[in-house]
Short mmCIF file of C-alpha atoms in Angstrom, two decimals:
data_model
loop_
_atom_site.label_atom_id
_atom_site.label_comp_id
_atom_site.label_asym_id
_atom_site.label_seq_id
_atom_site.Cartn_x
_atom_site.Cartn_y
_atom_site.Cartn_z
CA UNK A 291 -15.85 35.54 23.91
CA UNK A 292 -18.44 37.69 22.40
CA UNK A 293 -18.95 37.15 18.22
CA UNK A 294 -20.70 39.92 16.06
CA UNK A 295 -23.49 38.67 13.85
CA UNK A 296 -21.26 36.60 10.88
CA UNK A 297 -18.40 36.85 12.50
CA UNK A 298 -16.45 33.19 12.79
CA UNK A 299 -15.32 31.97 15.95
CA UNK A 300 -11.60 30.77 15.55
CA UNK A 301 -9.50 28.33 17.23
CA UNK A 302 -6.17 26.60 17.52
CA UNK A 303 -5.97 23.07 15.94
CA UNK A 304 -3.25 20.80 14.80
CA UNK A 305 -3.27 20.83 10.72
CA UNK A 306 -2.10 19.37 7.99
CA UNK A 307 0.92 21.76 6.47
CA UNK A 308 3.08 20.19 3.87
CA UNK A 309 5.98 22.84 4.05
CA UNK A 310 6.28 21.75 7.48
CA UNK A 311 9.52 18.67 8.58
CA UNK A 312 6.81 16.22 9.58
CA UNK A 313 3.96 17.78 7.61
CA UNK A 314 1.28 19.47 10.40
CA UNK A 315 1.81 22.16 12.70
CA UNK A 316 -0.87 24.39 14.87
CA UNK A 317 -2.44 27.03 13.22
CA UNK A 318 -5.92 28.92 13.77
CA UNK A 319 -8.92 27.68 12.39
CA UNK A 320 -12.82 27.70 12.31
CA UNK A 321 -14.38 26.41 14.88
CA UNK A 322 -16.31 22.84 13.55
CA UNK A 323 -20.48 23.31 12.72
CA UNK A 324 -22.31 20.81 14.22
CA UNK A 325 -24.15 18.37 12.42
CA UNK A 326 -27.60 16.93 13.35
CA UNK A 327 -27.04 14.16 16.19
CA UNK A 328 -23.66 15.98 17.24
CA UNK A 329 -22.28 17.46 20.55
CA UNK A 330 -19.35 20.21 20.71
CA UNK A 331 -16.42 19.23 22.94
CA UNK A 332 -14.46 21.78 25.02
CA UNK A 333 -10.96 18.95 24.53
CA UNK A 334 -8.58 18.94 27.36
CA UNK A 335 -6.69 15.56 25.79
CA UNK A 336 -5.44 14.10 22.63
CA UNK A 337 -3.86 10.95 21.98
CA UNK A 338 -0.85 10.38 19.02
CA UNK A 339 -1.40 7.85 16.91
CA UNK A 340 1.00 6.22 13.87
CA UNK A 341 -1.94 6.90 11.68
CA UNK A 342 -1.88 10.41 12.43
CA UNK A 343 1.23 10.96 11.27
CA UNK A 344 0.88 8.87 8.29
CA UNK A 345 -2.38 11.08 7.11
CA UNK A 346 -0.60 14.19 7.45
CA UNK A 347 2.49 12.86 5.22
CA UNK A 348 0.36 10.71 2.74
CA UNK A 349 -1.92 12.89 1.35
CA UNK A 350 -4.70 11.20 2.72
CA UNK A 351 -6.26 14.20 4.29
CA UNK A 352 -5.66 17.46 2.73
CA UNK A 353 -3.55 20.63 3.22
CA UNK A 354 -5.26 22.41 6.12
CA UNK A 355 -7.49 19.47 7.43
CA UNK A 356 -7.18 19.13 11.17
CA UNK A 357 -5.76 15.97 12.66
CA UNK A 358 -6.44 13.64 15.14
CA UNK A 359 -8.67 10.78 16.15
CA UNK A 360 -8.93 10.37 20.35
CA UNK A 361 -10.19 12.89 22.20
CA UNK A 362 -11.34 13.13 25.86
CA UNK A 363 -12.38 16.62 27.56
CA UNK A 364 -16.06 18.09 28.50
CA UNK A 365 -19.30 19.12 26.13
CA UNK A 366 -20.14 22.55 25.73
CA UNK A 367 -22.52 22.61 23.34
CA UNK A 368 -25.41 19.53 23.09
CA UNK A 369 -28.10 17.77 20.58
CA UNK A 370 -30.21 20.33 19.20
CA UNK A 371 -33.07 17.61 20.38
CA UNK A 372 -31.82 17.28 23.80
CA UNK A 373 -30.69 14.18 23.28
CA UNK A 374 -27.17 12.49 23.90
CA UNK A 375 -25.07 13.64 27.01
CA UNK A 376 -25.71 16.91 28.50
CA UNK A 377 -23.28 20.37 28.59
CA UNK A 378 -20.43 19.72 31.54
CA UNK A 379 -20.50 15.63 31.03
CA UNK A 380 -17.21 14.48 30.34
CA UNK A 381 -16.69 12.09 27.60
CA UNK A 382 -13.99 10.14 25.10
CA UNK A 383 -14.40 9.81 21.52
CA UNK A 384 -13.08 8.79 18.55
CA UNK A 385 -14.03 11.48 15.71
CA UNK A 386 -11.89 13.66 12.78
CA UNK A 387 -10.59 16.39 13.59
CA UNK A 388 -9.53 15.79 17.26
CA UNK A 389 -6.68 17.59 18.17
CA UNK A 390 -8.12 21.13 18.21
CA UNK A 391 -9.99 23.33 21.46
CA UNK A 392 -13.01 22.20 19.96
CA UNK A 393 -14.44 19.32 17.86
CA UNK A 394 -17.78 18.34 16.70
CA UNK A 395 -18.36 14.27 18.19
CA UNK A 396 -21.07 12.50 17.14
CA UNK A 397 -23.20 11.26 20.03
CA UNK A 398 -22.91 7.41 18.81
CA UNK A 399 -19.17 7.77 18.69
CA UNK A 400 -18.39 8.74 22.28
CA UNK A 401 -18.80 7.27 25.94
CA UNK A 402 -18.70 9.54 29.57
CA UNK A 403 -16.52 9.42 31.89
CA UNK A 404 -16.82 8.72 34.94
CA UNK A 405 -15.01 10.67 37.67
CA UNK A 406 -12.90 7.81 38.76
CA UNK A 407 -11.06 7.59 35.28
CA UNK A 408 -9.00 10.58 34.72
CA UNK A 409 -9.65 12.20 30.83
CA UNK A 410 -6.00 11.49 30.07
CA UNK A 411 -6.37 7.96 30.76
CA UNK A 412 -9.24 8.04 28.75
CA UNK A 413 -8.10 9.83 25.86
CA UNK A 414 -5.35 6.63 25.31
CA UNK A 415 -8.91 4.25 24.68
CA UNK A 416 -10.31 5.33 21.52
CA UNK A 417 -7.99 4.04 18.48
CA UNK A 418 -5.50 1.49 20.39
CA UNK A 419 -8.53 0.29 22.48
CA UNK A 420 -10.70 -0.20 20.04
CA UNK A 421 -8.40 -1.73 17.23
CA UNK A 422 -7.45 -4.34 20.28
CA UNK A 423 -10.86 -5.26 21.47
CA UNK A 424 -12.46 -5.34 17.78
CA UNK A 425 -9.96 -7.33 16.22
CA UNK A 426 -10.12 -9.70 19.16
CA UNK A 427 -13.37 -10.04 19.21
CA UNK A 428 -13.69 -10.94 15.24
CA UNK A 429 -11.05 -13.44 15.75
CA UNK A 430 -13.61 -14.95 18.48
CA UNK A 431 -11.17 -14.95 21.76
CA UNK A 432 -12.08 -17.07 24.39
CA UNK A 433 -10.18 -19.18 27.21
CA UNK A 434 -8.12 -21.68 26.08
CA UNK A 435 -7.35 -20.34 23.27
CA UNK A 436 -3.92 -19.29 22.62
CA UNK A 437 -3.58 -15.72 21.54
CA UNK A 438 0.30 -13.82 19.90
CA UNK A 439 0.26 -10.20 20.27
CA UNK A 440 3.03 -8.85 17.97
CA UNK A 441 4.59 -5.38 18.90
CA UNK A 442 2.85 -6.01 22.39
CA UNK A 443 5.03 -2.94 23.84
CA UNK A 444 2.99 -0.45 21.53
CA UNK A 445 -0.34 1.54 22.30
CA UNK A 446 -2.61 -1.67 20.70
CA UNK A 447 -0.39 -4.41 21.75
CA UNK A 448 -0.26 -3.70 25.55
CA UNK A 449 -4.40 -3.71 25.11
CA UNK A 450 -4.75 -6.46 23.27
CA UNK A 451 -2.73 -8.54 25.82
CA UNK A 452 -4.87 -7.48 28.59
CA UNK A 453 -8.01 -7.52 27.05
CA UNK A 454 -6.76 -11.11 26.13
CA UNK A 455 -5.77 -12.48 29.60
CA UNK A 456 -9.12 -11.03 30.74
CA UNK A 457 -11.25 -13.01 27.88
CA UNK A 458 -9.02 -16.65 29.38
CA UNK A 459 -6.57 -16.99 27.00
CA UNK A 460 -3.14 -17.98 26.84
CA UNK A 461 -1.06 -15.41 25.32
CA UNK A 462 2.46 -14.77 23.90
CA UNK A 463 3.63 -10.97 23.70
CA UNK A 464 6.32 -11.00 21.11
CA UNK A 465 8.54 -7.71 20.88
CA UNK A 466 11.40 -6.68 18.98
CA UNK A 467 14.11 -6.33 21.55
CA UNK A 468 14.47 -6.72 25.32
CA UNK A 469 14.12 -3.25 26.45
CA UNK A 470 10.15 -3.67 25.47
CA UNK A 471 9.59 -6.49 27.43
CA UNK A 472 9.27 -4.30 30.72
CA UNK A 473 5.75 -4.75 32.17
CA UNK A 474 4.20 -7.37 29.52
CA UNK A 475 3.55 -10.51 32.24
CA UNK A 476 2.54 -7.93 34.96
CA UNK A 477 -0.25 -7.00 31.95
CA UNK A 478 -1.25 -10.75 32.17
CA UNK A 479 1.05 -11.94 29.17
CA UNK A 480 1.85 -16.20 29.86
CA UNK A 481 5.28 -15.21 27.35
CA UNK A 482 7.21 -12.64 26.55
CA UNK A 483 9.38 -13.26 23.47
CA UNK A 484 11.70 -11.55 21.49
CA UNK A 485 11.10 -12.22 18.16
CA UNK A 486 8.91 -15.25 17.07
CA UNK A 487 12.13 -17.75 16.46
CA UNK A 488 11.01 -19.47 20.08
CA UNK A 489 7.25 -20.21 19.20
CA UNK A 490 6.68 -23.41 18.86
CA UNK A 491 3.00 -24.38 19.36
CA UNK A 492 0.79 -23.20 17.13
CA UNK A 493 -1.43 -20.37 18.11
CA UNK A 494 -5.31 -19.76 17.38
CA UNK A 495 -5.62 -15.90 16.77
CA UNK A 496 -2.57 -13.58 16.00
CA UNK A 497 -3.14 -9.55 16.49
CA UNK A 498 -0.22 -8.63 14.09
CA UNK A 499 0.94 -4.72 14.06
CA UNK A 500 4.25 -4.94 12.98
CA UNK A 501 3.68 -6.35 9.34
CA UNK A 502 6.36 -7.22 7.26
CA UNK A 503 8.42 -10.25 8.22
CA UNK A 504 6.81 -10.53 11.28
CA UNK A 505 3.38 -11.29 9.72
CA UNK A 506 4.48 -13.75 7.66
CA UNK A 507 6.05 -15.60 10.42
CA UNK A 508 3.13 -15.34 12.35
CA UNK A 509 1.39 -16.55 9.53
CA UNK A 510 2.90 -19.79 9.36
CA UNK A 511 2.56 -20.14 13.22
CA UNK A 512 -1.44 -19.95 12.69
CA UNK A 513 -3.17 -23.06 13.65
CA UNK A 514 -5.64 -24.63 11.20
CA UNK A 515 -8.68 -22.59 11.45
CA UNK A 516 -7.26 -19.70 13.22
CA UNK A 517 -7.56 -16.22 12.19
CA UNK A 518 -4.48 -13.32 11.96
CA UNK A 519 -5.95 -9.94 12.55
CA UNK A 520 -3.68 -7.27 10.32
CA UNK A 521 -4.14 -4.22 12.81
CA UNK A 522 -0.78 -2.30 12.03
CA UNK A 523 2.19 -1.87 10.13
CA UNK A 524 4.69 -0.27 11.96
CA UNK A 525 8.07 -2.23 10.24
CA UNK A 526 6.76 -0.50 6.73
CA UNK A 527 8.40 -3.08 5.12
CA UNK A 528 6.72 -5.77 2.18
CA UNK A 529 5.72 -8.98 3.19
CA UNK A 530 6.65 -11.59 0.99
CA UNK A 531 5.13 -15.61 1.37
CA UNK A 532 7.27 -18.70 0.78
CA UNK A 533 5.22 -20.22 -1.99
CA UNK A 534 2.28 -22.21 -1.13
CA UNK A 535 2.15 -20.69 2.10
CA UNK A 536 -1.30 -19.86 1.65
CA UNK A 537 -2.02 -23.53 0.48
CA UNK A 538 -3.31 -25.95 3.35
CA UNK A 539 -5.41 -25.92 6.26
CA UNK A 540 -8.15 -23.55 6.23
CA UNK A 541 -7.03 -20.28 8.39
CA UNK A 542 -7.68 -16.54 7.74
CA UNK A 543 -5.66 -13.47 7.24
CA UNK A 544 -8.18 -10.31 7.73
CA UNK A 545 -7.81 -6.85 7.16
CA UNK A 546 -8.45 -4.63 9.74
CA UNK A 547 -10.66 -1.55 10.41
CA UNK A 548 -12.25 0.21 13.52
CA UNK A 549 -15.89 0.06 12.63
CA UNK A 550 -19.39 -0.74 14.40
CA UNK A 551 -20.94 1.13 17.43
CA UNK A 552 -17.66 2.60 19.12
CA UNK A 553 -19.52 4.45 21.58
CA UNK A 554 -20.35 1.50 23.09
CA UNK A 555 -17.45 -0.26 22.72
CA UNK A 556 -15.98 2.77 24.36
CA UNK A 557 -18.33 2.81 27.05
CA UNK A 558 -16.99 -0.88 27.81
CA UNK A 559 -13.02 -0.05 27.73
CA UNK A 560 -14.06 2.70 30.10
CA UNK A 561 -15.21 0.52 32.72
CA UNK A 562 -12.99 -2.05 32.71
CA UNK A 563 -10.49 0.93 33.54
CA UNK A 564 -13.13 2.00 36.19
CA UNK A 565 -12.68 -1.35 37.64
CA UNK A 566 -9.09 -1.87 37.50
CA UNK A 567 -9.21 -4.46 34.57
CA UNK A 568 -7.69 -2.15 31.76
CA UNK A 569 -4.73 -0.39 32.71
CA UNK A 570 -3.42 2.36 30.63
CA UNK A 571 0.27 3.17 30.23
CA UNK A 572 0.99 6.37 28.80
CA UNK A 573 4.81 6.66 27.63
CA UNK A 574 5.15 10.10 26.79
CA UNK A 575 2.67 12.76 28.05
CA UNK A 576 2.95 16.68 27.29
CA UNK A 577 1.86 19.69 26.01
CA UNK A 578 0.35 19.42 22.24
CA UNK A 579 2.94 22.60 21.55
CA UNK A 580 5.39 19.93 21.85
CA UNK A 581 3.56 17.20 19.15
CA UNK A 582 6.59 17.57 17.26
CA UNK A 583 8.62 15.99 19.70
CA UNK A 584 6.22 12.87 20.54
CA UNK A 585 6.29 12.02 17.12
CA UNK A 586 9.49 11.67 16.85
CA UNK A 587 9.92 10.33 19.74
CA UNK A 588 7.04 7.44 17.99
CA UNK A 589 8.34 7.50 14.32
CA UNK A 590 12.39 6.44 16.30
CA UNK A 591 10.48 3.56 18.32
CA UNK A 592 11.39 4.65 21.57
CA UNK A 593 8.05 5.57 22.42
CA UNK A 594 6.58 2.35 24.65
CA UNK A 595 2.61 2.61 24.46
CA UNK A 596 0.63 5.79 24.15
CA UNK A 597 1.40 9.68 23.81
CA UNK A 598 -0.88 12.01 25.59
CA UNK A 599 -1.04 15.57 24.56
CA UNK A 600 -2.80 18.04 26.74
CA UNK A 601 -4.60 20.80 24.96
CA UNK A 602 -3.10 24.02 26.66
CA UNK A 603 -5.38 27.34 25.77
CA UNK A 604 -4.31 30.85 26.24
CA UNK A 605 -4.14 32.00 29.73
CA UNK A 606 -4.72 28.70 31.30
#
């Protein structure tokens, strides 16, 4: 498309639009101005997150702010400098503003693709991937030790389990009903439980994303010196201690955050797909004109792992 002199390019994106059920819709926008040490991405895939949702209903970002986090599809427009990946690499990041045609990336925050991982597969790494191999690796996993992945059916849980198994360790996959245990041992969980009432060895590190209840049971299953990563929240529901609960044996309870060089953190997700050591199971997978429907498919839990939206243009 040809643009006059001051004329803005415009594009579809997913916003944030309070009048709308769950708050965001597609609507035209600007296209994103790079910044110095970013690339322009032509996306092809998205990936839904529960934090996606959550920013367009809490007022975290603001009315007309363009969602989205993961992002997979093919530069278009490089480094001033020359630097970072070249136009027509393909490449996953995790960067604002995600679900749109196009989105500025920064070159630290992405990773190529190789041709033997397909961009869908890839676009699944960035958040869940990350959360599950950060938080792993600050709780220090290693073999032997003995690792409980709560809500090990969702997007982070069936990561961290793998990623586990592959760093030695003996883990647990707790879920919250039967129907979500399908797949967990074939991922390289040791046990699948429902619920935590049948733990009964302590357990070194615990990558918690249900909250709630279920943290503070896992809390009181942590071994002295062991460390609970707080990754998600998905119950939404308090979580109250016993008193003295936090009295005893030294062990940690740490909030979590993505942070740190995720491009290359990326870059090491995307080969262990490349080599058949990460698998990626995406549960619902669709057209973005349909986001409405994979969230709600996420917000009534029957989504199992990640939802992969493919950016559909005009024409195409």
């Amino acid at each position: 498309m040809e643009v006059g002199a001051g004329q803005e390019v415009v594009m579809r994106a997913v916003i944030v639009d309070p009048s709308k059920r769950l708050g965001f819709d597609i609507a035209e926008v600007g296209e994103p101005e790079l910044a110095d040490g970013q690339v322009l991405v032509s996306v092809e895939h998205v990936a839904l997150n529960r934090g996606d949702i959550n920013d367009a209903r809490s007022g975290r970002l603001s009315q007309g702010s363009v969602l989205g986090s993961d992002v997979a599809g093919s530069v278009i427009r490089g480094v001033a400098d020359g630097s970072g990946p070249p136009v027509g690499a393909r490449v996953v990041a995790l960067t604002g503003g995600a679900f749109a045609e196009r989105c500025a990336v920064d070159v630290q925050a992405l990773a190529p693709v190789p041709a033997g991982v397909g961009l869908a597969e890839a676009a699944a790494l960035p958040v869940a991937g990350l959360a599950a191999l950060q938080a792993l690796r600050a709780a220090d996993v290693g073999p032997r030790k003995r690792v409980l992945v709560t809500g090990a059916s969702g997007g982070v849980g069936r990561f961290a389990v793998q990623l586990a198994a592959d760093a030695g360790a003996h883990v647990v996959a707790a879920v919250g009903s039967t129907s979500k245990t399908e797949g967990l041992q074939d991922l390289g969980a040791d046990e699948v439980i429902v619920g935590l009432e049948d733990v009964v060895e302590p357990v070194d590190i615990v990558v918690d994303n249900v909250g709630g209840a279920t943290l503070v049971a896992a809390w009181d299953l942590l071994a002295p010196g062991g460390s609970l990563q707080s990754v998600g929240w998905a119950s939404g529901e308090p979580a109250v201690f016993r008193p003295y609960a936090t009295i005893g044996a030294p062990k940690s309870l740490t909030s979590f955050l993505i942070g740190g060089d995720v491009g290359a953190d990326l870059a090491t997700l995307v080969s262990m797909v490349q080599a058949h050591r990460l698998a990626v199971d995406i549960g619902w997978r669709g057209s973005w004109t349909d986001i409405h429907g994979a969230a709600d498919a996420m917000l009534g839990r029957s989504l199992r792992s990640k939802a992969i939206l493919e950016v559909n243009r005009p024409g195409r």
